[in-house]
Amino acid sequence: MRRLLVLTATAAATAFFGAPASANDSVLKLTQDPNQWVLQTGDYANTRHSKLKQITTDNVNKLQVSWTFSTGVLRGHEGSPLVVGDIMYVHTPFPNIVYALDLNNEGKIIWKYEPKQDPTVIPVMCCDTVNRGLAYADGKVFLHQADTKVVALDAKTGKVAWSVVNGDPKKGETNTATVMPVKDKVLVGISGGEFGVQCHVTAYDINTGKQAWRAYSVGPDSQILFDEKTTALGKPVGKDSSLATWQGDQWKTGGGCTWGWYSYDPQLNLIYYGSGNPSTWNPKQRPGDNKWSMTIFARDADTGVAKWVYQMTPHDQWDFDGINEMILADQQIGGQTRPTLVHFDRNGFGYTLDRKTGELLVAEKFDPAVNWATKVDMDKNSPTYGRPLVVDKYSTEKNGEDVNTTGICPAALGTKDQQPAAFSPDTGLFYVPTNHVCMDYEPFRVSYTPGQPYVGATLSMFPAPGSHGGMGNFIAWDAKQGKIVWSNPEQFSVWSGALSTAGGVVFYGTLEGYLKAVDAKTGKELYKFKTPSGIIGNVMTYTHKGKQYVAVLSGVGGWAGIGLAAGLTDPNAGLGAVGGYAALSNYTALGGQLTVFAIPQ
Amino acid sequence: MVSSVPLTRAGAFFLAAFSLALGSAASRAETTKPADPKPVKEEGGRYYDVDGAPTYNIKPDGQVDWLTYSGYRRYHAECHVCHGPDGMGSTYAPALAESLKTMNFDQFSEVVVGGRQNLGAGNDRVMPSFGLNKNVMCYLDDLYVYLRARSDDALGRVRPAKRDDKSKEITDAEKACLGE
């Protein structure tokens, strides 16, 4: 194993100088080709930006539906299709069907893969049976099923090359996330934060499925893969930095799940991702900072050892999972170009860090409604440097068990959930789908039973008061300054991943089912089309026979499908902002459809 | 023992599924409409209907009994992630404020204890078994009473503003159930 690692590391280093191709080359090369879309995130940097520019601000209003495909499944459709060469790969929510469609033959099905999974996994997947899609590398398509089985499929035939089981649904372990192929490994995460799972990231050999390393979010150094060089905010974290922040062995049911997105910097050889909430939702029951839940991790891609970490929400009291994507972009800050990482957290702060060192550069609210903290302490000499300054009134820890803490913004689903943002190097702006929802939160004591929900708080959510009445915004963000550049109000949370293009057009979907195109510079709406069901999928683009297409999955559901189905609160309750309280079920219904758009000749 | 709940799992898996269609209140004949919700008996802060099933007691000024309040809290921790706020349903689980119009306490208990499956048509729906989950089983009466009040429109889509105090009997029973 060790020998193999050394060999591939050498190969990767030499590949940079044009030596023979190594395993990771296929992904690096394909992500640089805008005609294809081989990772859910578009590229390793998670920019979701395409260099394609046939569709522009001038002609996008001529967009029409080119072709469609029904997935045969009626649950929440997250993620997007992939395009590799002349084949499109489409995935579905549970039962996680994979279709290979022939773009040369009007989308004819080349092969279909339907795994057999025990349906008892369904209710263990908190918040619908979504799956955020496939990844492609080295002639294989990778699927991470709901029941945590990771499957490598031959891209041409759909035959199983290998499979491996990553977790146990009977203990509350499930999967909703995509995987990320990096060099000779495939990285996979796990869900189960509401079931007291001790979560981890695992690397499997891309050719055999053999486990290479596993890094937990919480636990002893040997499990979280920290060493004496691991830093937080520029300082070594010291020995057993996680254990010291938990009472007794509570870390064993500590959560810190890893169901979000992964990014990779080939130059630094680091992978980046965030960890989720500590279990339970009742903060009184787990004293301490609960490290390293709610944390941005930078780990060595070969060994998994942590280079640096940054905990955004120490001792979470609101379920602000830190799993949202890390977008890697080089930006001019303070007169010099910095290798930055930009992250829009559930907690409502947009963070800009130096991705090499983990230095915190910017942390500002990306929704003015955010009220649980006044700011993040940026004073390097302060004892609370890097920590959010929590407002007592909105602290469910301070107010305690059996007390209903009211008017907290954002709600537990965050100012932004997993729906990924996009970055345009042309405008230097980030395009962020957001939620504009607040909550009341009442923690109380719960007991832990393996494989059973371990929640411990009562929630009620409502549109942000004193605003436009809607439950979402689509914003453009300057991550150098930490400022909103423009903001489009939306009636419902924007639960669809954005796509930025070199044509100056930014695309996103809405819960009512609209695909929208806006001007990247101004946010002006240029086009919209209502697809058959609400959109919680991510917009992607590709070319076929020289022509640019834009594709998106429709199929309402996910966490957005809770409450929004019937409306979050009673429309007659007299809380104001009538429009925002309307039920989503007045606009759309269940579906599962791919819609592909193009400009007619 | 929690209450009068039959903690047997036998039979639960054979319960015919209702229609779980989104927004549909329809149910088949296998379920039974509960009795008149009017309480005929009070015991240590708990109220019972003529059939001996737990029921709510909401005073004209809106003050609710402890179980209705407790059920509101437990519902919005354990159940709402699938069944939506206030028992209104979601895109993947039925609205219990509708279902309970035609479902008595025993039938409700059997589903919670044993779970149920409704597979197929591209929309697989599965309710887990909560029989071993103390955070649910110790509050089965509470959940039923709250949802019963919602299904009768005796309680709106609101957090109960006023409530009875928690009785010593309820406190003792909770502790015993949780094994504290």
Tab-separated table of C-alpha atoms in Angstrom, chain A residues 71-449:
chain	number	residue	atom	x	y	z
A	71	THR	CA	-36.515	9.688	-14.385
A	72	GLY	CA	-39.451	7.569	-13.217
A	73	VAL	CA	-38.926	8.632	-9.591
A	74	LEU	CA	-41.099	11.125	-7.728
A	75	ARG	CA	-38.877	12.344	-4.913
A	76	GLY	CA	-36.546	15.286	-4.397
A	77	HIS	CA	-34.025	15.486	-7.271
A	78	GLU	CA	-30.788	17.143	-6.167
A	79	GLY	CA	-27.477	17.259	-8.081
A	80	SER	CA	-27.206	17.331	-11.872
A	81	PRO	CA	-26.487	15.032	-14.809
A	82	LEU	CA	-22.927	14.518	-16.089
A	83	VAL	CA	-21.815	14.671	-19.715
A	84	VAL	CA	-18.759	12.693	-20.787
A	85	GLY	CA	-18.166	12.703	-24.534
A	86	ASP	CA	-21.426	11.752	-26.230
A	87	ILE	CA	-23.025	10.197	-23.149
A	88	MET	CA	-25.130	11.851	-20.472
A	89	TYR	CA	-25.376	10.165	-17.059
A	90	VAL	CA	-28.551	10.838	-15.063
A	91	HIS	CA	-29.080	9.708	-11.449
A	92	THR	CA	-32.235	9.578	-9.333
A	93	PRO	CA	-33.152	9.785	-5.628
A	94	PHE	CA	-33.734	6.430	-3.860
A	95	PRO	CA	-33.609	3.779	-5.341
A	96	ASN	CA	-30.622	5.583	-6.985
A	97	ILE	CA	-31.115	4.523	-10.590
A	98	VAL	CA	-28.373	5.512	-13.049
A	99	TYR	CA	-29.180	6.041	-16.749
A	100	ALA	CA	-26.614	6.415	-19.533
A	101	LEU	CA	-28.239	8.376	-22.361
A	102	ASP	CA	-26.927	8.500	-25.921
A	103	LEU	CA	-26.675	12.146	-27.008
A	104	ASN	CA	-26.072	10.962	-30.592
A	105	ASN	CA	-29.373	9.127	-30.618
A	106	GLU	CA	-31.946	11.503	-29.092
A	107	GLY	CA	-31.232	10.445	-25.530
A	108	LYS	CA	-31.808	6.728	-26.098
A	109	ILE	CA	-31.003	4.687	-22.975
A	110	ILE	CA	-27.660	2.893	-23.486
A	111	TRP	CA	-27.759	1.215	-20.096
A	112	LYS	CA	-29.603	1.476	-16.799
A	113	TYR	CA	-28.309	0.470	-13.381
A	114	GLU	CA	-30.787	-0.027	-10.537
A	115	PRO	CA	-29.331	-1.172	-7.223
A	116	LYS	CA	-31.297	-3.328	-4.805
A	117	GLN	CA	-31.471	-1.504	-1.495
A	118	ASP	CA	-33.329	-2.288	1.714
A	119	PRO	CA	-36.155	0.300	1.866
A	120	THR	CA	-35.760	0.607	5.641
A	121	VAL	CA	-32.951	3.048	4.830
A	122	ILE	CA	-35.563	5.565	3.609
A	123	PRO	CA	-36.757	6.923	6.971
A	124	VAL	CA	-33.202	7.032	8.301
A	125	MET	CA	-32.368	9.646	5.647
A	126	CYS	CA	-33.406	12.768	7.447
A	127	CYS	CA	-35.269	14.952	4.995
A	128	ASP	CA	-36.211	13.000	1.891
A	129	THR	CA	-34.239	10.455	-0.150
A	130	VAL	CA	-32.181	12.855	-2.227
A	131	ASN	CA	-28.857	12.038	-3.894
A	132	ARG	CA	-26.486	14.726	-5.100
A	133	GLY	CA	-25.192	12.797	-8.032
A	134	LEU	CA	-22.468	10.907	-9.801
A	135	ALA	CA	-18.817	11.568	-10.565
A	136	TYR	CA	-16.678	10.367	-13.467
A	137	ALA	CA	-13.008	9.325	-13.579
A	138	ASP	CA	-10.863	6.883	-15.510
A	139	GLY	CA	-13.686	5.318	-17.523
A	140	LYS	CA	-15.824	4.745	-14.437
A	141	VAL	CA	-18.963	6.371	-13.095
A	142	PHE	CA	-19.143	6.489	-9.287
A	143	LEU	CA	-22.410	6.242	-7.372
A	144	HIS	CA	-22.745	6.517	-3.595
A	145	GLN	CA	-26.085	4.915	-2.724
A	146	ALA	CA	-28.494	5.824	0.073
A	147	ASP	CA	-27.469	2.709	2.026
A	148	THR	CA	-23.788	3.897	1.887
A	149	LYS	CA	-22.669	1.379	-0.716
A	150	VAL	CA	-20.105	3.001	-3.040
A	151	VAL	CA	-20.299	1.551	-6.553
A	152	ALA	CA	-17.886	1.969	-9.481
A	153	LEU	CA	-19.680	1.376	-12.796
A	154	ASP	CA	-18.021	0.870	-16.160
A	155	ALA	CA	-19.000	4.055	-18.005
A	156	LYS	CA	-19.578	2.228	-21.301
A	157	THR	CA	-21.549	-0.785	-20.082
A	158	GLY	CA	-22.886	0.003	-16.597
A	159	LYS	CA	-21.275	-3.162	-15.246
A	160	VAL	CA	-20.148	-3.022	-11.612
A	161	ALA	CA	-16.344	-2.815	-11.456
A	162	TRP	CA	-16.230	-2.821	-7.666
A	163	SER	CA	-18.342	-1.861	-4.687
A	164	VAL	CA	-17.690	-1.229	-1.019
A	165	VAL	CA	-19.946	-0.567	1.981
A	166	ASN	CA	-19.077	2.658	3.789
A	167	GLY	CA	-21.502	2.571	6.750
A	168	ASP	CA	-24.456	0.912	8.475
A	169	PRO	CA	-27.971	2.360	8.094
A	170	LYS	CA	-29.062	0.400	11.191
A	171	LYS	CA	-26.808	2.723	13.187
A	172	GLY	CA	-28.246	5.762	11.443
A	173	GLU	CA	-25.529	5.974	8.778
A	174	THR	CA	-26.779	6.884	5.285
A	175	ASN	CA	-25.652	8.864	2.263
A	176	THR	CA	-27.031	11.717	0.176
A	177	ALA	CA	-23.774	13.200	-1.139
A	178	THR	CA	-21.779	12.836	-4.332
A	179	VAL	CA	-18.210	11.493	-4.258
A	180	MET	CA	-15.003	13.152	-5.411
A	181	PRO	CA	-12.327	11.262	-7.361
A	182	VAL	CA	-8.875	12.654	-6.552
A	183	LYS	CA	-5.768	11.096	-8.046
A	184	ASP	CA	-5.891	7.355	-7.277
A	185	LYS	CA	-8.686	7.633	-4.706
A	186	VAL	CA	-12.394	8.322	-4.375
A	187	LEU	CA	-13.421	10.466	-1.386
A	188	VAL	CA	-16.775	9.812	0.242
A	189	GLY	CA	-18.629	11.301	3.211
A	190	ILE	CA	-21.488	10.095	5.395
A	191	SER	CA	-24.750	11.379	6.942
A	192	GLY	CA	-26.333	10.749	10.336
A	193	GLY	CA	-25.967	13.882	12.475
A	194	GLU	CA	-29.518	13.463	13.771
A	195	PHE	CA	-28.758	9.855	14.777
A	196	GLY	CA	-25.627	10.410	16.870
A	197	VAL	CA	-23.231	8.995	14.269
A	198	GLN	CA	-19.499	9.731	14.654
A	199	CYS	CA	-18.972	10.884	11.080
A	200	HIS	CA	-15.948	10.654	8.801
A	201	VAL	CA	-14.425	11.100	5.354
A	202	THR	CA	-13.062	7.957	3.724
A	203	ALA	CA	-10.726	7.489	0.750
A	204	TYR	CA	-11.068	4.327	-1.333
A	205	ASP	CA	-8.675	3.113	-4.015
A	206	ILE	CA	-10.135	4.182	-7.357
A	207	ASN	CA	-9.313	0.839	-9.026
A	208	THR	CA	-10.191	-1.658	-6.301
A	209	GLY	CA	-12.370	0.030	-3.683
A	210	LYS	CA	-9.883	-0.826	-0.960
A	211	GLN	CA	-9.941	1.640	1.944
A	212	ALA	CA	-6.872	3.913	1.969
A	213	TRP	CA	-7.650	6.171	4.933
A	214	ARG	CA	-10.525	7.338	7.107
A	215	ALA	CA	-10.621	10.652	8.964
A	216	TYR	CA	-13.292	11.274	11.621
A	217	SER	CA	-14.494	14.785	12.465
A	218	VAL	CA	-14.536	14.206	16.225
A	219	GLY	CA	-12.479	11.884	18.435
A	220	PRO	CA	-8.864	11.130	19.372
A	221	ASP	CA	-6.028	12.360	17.136
A	222	SER	CA	-5.486	8.849	15.787
A	223	GLN	CA	-9.061	8.889	14.431
A	224	ILE	CA	-9.267	12.499	13.251
A	225	LEU	CA	-5.785	12.249	11.652
A	226	PHE	CA	-4.301	15.344	13.333
A	227	ASP	CA	-0.582	15.667	13.961
A	228	GLU	CA	1.710	18.190	15.671
A	229	LYS	CA	1.655	20.374	12.542
A	230	THR	CA	-2.153	20.694	12.342
A	231	THR	CA	-3.116	24.339	12.919
A	232	ALA	CA	-6.193	26.442	13.607
A	233	LEU	CA	-5.949	30.188	12.859
A	234	GLY	CA	-2.198	29.887	12.440
A	235	LYS	CA	-1.450	28.078	15.716
A	236	PRO	CA	-0.914	24.360	16.343
A	237	VAL	CA	-4.086	22.877	17.857
A	238	GLY	CA	-2.131	20.648	20.280
A	239	LYS	CA	-2.737	17.104	21.372
A	240	ASP	CA	-6.269	15.635	21.440
A	241	SER	CA	-7.846	18.943	20.482
A	242	SER	CA	-11.221	17.310	19.874
A	243	LEU	CA	-11.458	15.148	23.005
A	244	ALA	CA	-10.706	18.159	25.231
A	245	THR	CA	-13.889	19.871	24.040
A	246	TRP	CA	-16.366	17.089	24.818
A	247	GLN	CA	-17.666	15.821	28.136
A	248	GLY	CA	-16.611	12.221	28.786
A	249	ASP	CA	-17.109	10.011	25.758
A	250	GLN	CA	-19.937	12.049	24.232
A	251	TRP	CA	-17.777	12.442	21.121
A	252	LYS	CA	-18.642	8.832	20.299
A	253	THR	CA	-22.139	10.009	19.367
A	254	GLY	CA	-20.851	13.439	18.360
A	255	GLY	CA	-21.992	13.867	14.741
A	256	GLY	CA	-19.835	16.222	12.677
A	257	CYS	CA	-21.181	14.619	9.509
A	258	THR	CA	-19.668	15.060	6.074
A	259	TRP	CA	-22.576	15.072	3.625
A	260	GLY	CA	-21.574	18.187	1.697
A	261	TRP	CA	-19.237	18.970	-1.171
A	262	TYR	CA	-15.501	18.421	-1.569
A	263	SER	CA	-12.935	20.557	-3.352
A	264	TYR	CA	-9.284	19.957	-4.213
A	265	ASP	CA	-6.248	22.097	-4.938
A	266	PRO	CA	-3.803	20.052	-7.076
A	267	GLN	CA	-0.935	22.492	-6.416
A	268	LEU	CA	-1.241	22.358	-2.638
A	269	ASN	CA	-2.412	18.726	-2.746
A	270	LEU	CA	-5.111	19.591	-0.208
A	271	ILE	CA	-8.780	18.626	-0.103
A	272	TYR	CA	-11.371	20.867	1.550
A	273	TYR	CA	-14.778	20.204	3.084
A	274	GLY	CA	-16.906	21.109	6.104
A	275	SER	CA	-18.340	19.062	8.985
A	276	GLY	CA	-21.908	19.164	10.286
A	277	ASN	CA	-23.680	19.704	13.574
A	278	PRO	CA	-22.736	18.063	16.866
A	279	SER	CA	-25.358	15.613	18.170
A	280	THR	CA	-27.810	16.277	19.855
A	281	TRP	CA	-29.512	19.560	18.924
A	282	ASN	CA	-29.820	20.227	22.685
A	283	PRO	CA	-26.624	22.184	23.466
A	284	LYS	CA	-27.042	21.821	27.254
A	285	GLN	CA	-26.530	18.078	26.904
A	286	ARG	CA	-23.058	18.390	25.339
A	287	PRO	CA	-20.967	21.077	27.077
A	288	GLY	CA	-17.824	22.346	25.348
A	289	ASP	CA	-16.837	23.576	21.897
A	290	ASN	CA	-17.582	20.122	20.417
A	291	LYS	CA	-14.576	20.201	18.092
A	292	TRP	CA	-14.327	19.557	15.229
A	293	SER	CA	-17.991	19.757	14.351
A	294	MET	CA	-18.968	22.853	12.292
A	295	THR	CA	-15.428	23.022	10.933
A	296	ILE	CA	-13.651	23.714	7.636
A	297	PHE	CA	-10.987	21.038	7.084
A	298	ALA	CA	-7.910	21.140	4.820
A	299	ARG	CA	-6.446	17.633	4.544
A	300	ASP	CA	-3.604	16.063	2.602
A	301	ALA	CA	-5.157	14.288	-0.395
A	302	ASP	CA	-2.838	11.278	-0.082
A	303	THR	CA	-2.802	10.655	3.662
A	304	GLY	CA	-5.873	12.443	5.009
A	305	VAL	CA	-3.784	14.209	7.665
A	306	ALA	CA	-5.240	17.607	8.564
A	307	LYS	CA	-3.124	20.615	7.586
A	308	TRP	CA	-5.421	23.224	9.089
A	309	VAL	CA	-8.929	23.544	10.522
A	310	TYR	CA	-11.268	26.397	11.374
A	311	GLN	CA	-14.343	25.910	13.552
A	312	MET	CA	-17.010	28.391	12.486
A	313	THR	CA	-19.708	27.704	15.074
A	314	PRO	CA	-18.176	26.382	18.311
A	315	HIS	CA	-20.739	24.617	20.531
A	316	ASP	CA	-23.567	24.822	18.008
A	317	GLN	CA	-26.955	25.787	19.440
A	318	TRP	CA	-28.962	26.130	16.223
A	319	ASP	CA	-28.093	23.201	13.880
A	320	PHE	CA	-25.913	25.343	11.593
A	321	ASP	CA	-24.141	22.442	9.791
A	322	GLY	CA	-20.848	23.545	8.237
A	323	ILE	CA	-20.994	21.242	5.217
A	324	ASN	CA	-21.584	23.764	2.416
A	325	GLU	CA	-19.100	23.879	-0.473
A	326	MET	CA	-15.629	25.438	-0.323
A	327	ILE	CA	-14.995	27.459	-3.492
A	328	LEU	CA	-11.323	27.897	-4.383
A	329	ALA	CA	-10.495	31.146	-6.186
A	330	ASP	CA	-7.435	33.363	-6.255
A	331	GLN	CA	-8.377	36.919	-5.349
A	332	GLN	CA	-6.754	40.311	-4.784
A	333	ILE	CA	-7.009	41.113	-1.110
A	334	GLY	CA	-5.042	43.908	0.598
A	335	GLY	CA	-3.068	44.593	-2.568
A	336	GLN	CA	-1.862	41.039	-3.100
A	337	THR	CA	-3.164	37.916	-4.778
A	338	ARG	CA	-4.228	35.389	-2.177
A	339	PRO	CA	-5.094	31.719	-2.734
A	340	THR	CA	-8.523	31.983	-1.137
A	341	LEU	CA	-11.264	29.598	-0.089
A	342	VAL	CA	-14.774	31.058	0.011
A	343	HIS	CA	-17.551	29.415	2.015
A	344	PHE	CA	-21.157	30.453	2.576
A	345	ASP	CA	-22.115	28.838	5.843
A	346	ARG	CA	-25.508	27.796	7.144
A	347	ASN	CA	-24.835	30.214	10.044
A	348	GLY	CA	-25.239	33.174	7.671
A	349	PHE	CA	-21.600	34.271	7.455
A	350	GLY	CA	-19.661	34.303	4.196
A	351	TYR	CA	-16.059	33.367	4.992
A	352	THR	CA	-12.940	34.066	2.952
A	353	LEU	CA	-9.788	32.250	4.130
A	354	ASP	CA	-6.280	31.739	2.812
A	355	ARG	CA	-6.570	28.133	1.672
A	356	LYS	CA	-2.855	27.500	2.092
A	357	THR	CA	-2.588	28.612	5.721
A	358	GLY	CA	-6.155	28.711	7.003
A	359	GLU	CA	-5.845	32.414	7.868
A	360	LEU	CA	-9.229	34.087	8.263
A	361	LEU	CA	-9.457	37.075	5.904
A	362	VAL	CA	-13.147	38.033	5.727
A	363	ALA	CA	-16.259	36.936	7.665
A	364	GLU	CA	-19.406	38.939	6.972
A	365	LYS	CA	-23.154	38.286	6.962
A	366	PHE	CA	-24.478	37.423	3.501
A	367	ASP	CA	-28.055	38.110	4.592
A	368	PRO	CA	-28.735	41.253	6.618
A	369	ALA	CA	-31.404	39.320	8.584
A	370	VAL	CA	-28.741	37.223	10.387
A	371	ASN	CA	-28.980	38.085	14.090
A	372	TRP	CA	-27.662	35.211	16.262
A	373	ALA	CA	-24.186	36.782	16.333
A	374	THR	CA	-23.156	40.426	15.972
A	375	LYS	CA	-20.002	39.535	14.026
A	376	VAL	CA	-17.012	37.235	13.867
A	377	ASP	CA	-14.159	38.575	16.031
A	378	MET	CA	-11.375	39.533	13.602
A	379	ASP	CA	-8.996	40.950	16.241
A	380	LYS	CA	-5.962	38.663	16.300
A	381	ASN	CA	-5.098	39.768	19.830
A	382	SER	CA	-8.542	39.052	21.211
A	383	PRO	CA	-9.142	35.916	23.300
A	384	THR	CA	-12.200	35.274	21.143
A	385	TYR	CA	-10.360	35.739	17.799
A	386	GLY	CA	-12.125	33.925	14.992
A	387	ARG	CA	-15.222	33.152	17.074
A	388	PRO	CA	-18.739	34.445	16.418
A	389	LEU	CA	-19.897	36.929	19.067
A	390	VAL	CA	-23.180	35.316	20.070
A	391	VAL	CA	-26.174	37.463	21.071
A	392	ASP	CA	-27.494	36.218	24.448
A	393	LYS	CA	-31.108	36.724	23.441
A	394	TYR	CA	-30.706	34.202	20.613
A	395	SER	CA	-28.530	31.727	22.527
A	396	THR	CA	-30.436	28.508	23.143
A	397	GLU	CA	-27.596	27.495	25.472
A	398	LYS	CA	-27.995	30.637	27.575
A	399	ASN	CA	-31.792	30.490	27.636
A	400	GLY	CA	-31.579	26.813	28.449
A	401	GLU	CA	-33.670	23.671	28.166
A	402	ASP	CA	-37.449	23.922	27.984
A	403	VAL	CA	-37.256	27.593	27.013
A	404	ASN	CA	-38.438	28.654	23.580
A	405	THR	CA	-35.848	31.013	22.093
A	406	THR	CA	-37.687	33.081	19.485
A	407	GLY	CA	-36.829	35.060	16.367
A	408	ILE	CA	-33.454	33.487	15.586
A	409	CYS	CA	-32.183	34.263	12.076
A	410	PRO	CA	-31.334	32.217	10.133
A	411	ALA	CA	-33.413	29.093	10.771
A	412	ALA	CA	-31.793	25.672	11.132
A	413	LEU	CA	-31.809	25.193	7.359
A	414	GLY	CA	-29.365	28.089	7.270
A	415	THR	CA	-29.025	31.248	5.196
A	416	LYS	CA	-27.807	28.725	2.676
A	417	ASP	CA	-27.986	24.947	2.728
A	418	GLN	CA	-26.091	22.551	0.428
A	419	GLN	CA	-27.355	24.196	-2.797
A	420	PRO	CA	-24.005	25.253	-4.254
A	421	ALA	CA	-22.993	28.775	-5.254
A	422	ALA	CA	-20.997	29.664	-8.400
A	423	PHE	CA	-17.960	31.896	-8.964
A	424	SER	CA	-17.242	33.834	-12.152
A	425	PRO	CA	-13.605	34.785	-12.746
A	426	ASP	CA	-14.945	37.316	-15.291
A	427	THR	CA	-16.895	39.395	-12.767
A	428	GLY	CA	-15.015	38.250	-9.663
A	429	LEU	CA	-18.408	37.697	-8.019
A	430	PHE	CA	-19.998	34.727	-6.256
A	431	TYR	CA	-23.607	33.842	-7.086
A	432	VAL	CA	-25.363	32.459	-4.040
A	433	PRO	CA	-28.783	30.790	-3.684
A	434	THR	CA	-30.071	31.618	-0.198
A	435	ASN	CA	-32.836	31.054	2.333
A	436	HIS	CA	-34.485	33.987	4.050
A	437	VAL	CA	-36.087	32.094	6.932
A	438	CYS	CA	-35.970	32.515	10.728
A	439	MET	CA	-36.973	30.241	13.608
A	440	ASP	CA	-38.001	29.587	17.186
A	441	TYR	CA	-35.899	26.856	18.826
A	442	GLU	CA	-36.551	25.060	22.104
A	443	PRO	CA	-34.000	22.485	23.267
A	444	PHE	CA	-34.899	19.690	25.672
A	445	ARG	CA	-33.357	16.533	27.100
A	446	VAL	CA	-33.296	13.385	24.948
A	447	SER	CA	-31.942	9.886	25.375
A	448	TYR	CA	-29.730	8.128	22.836
A	449	THR	CA	-30.786	4.849	21.183
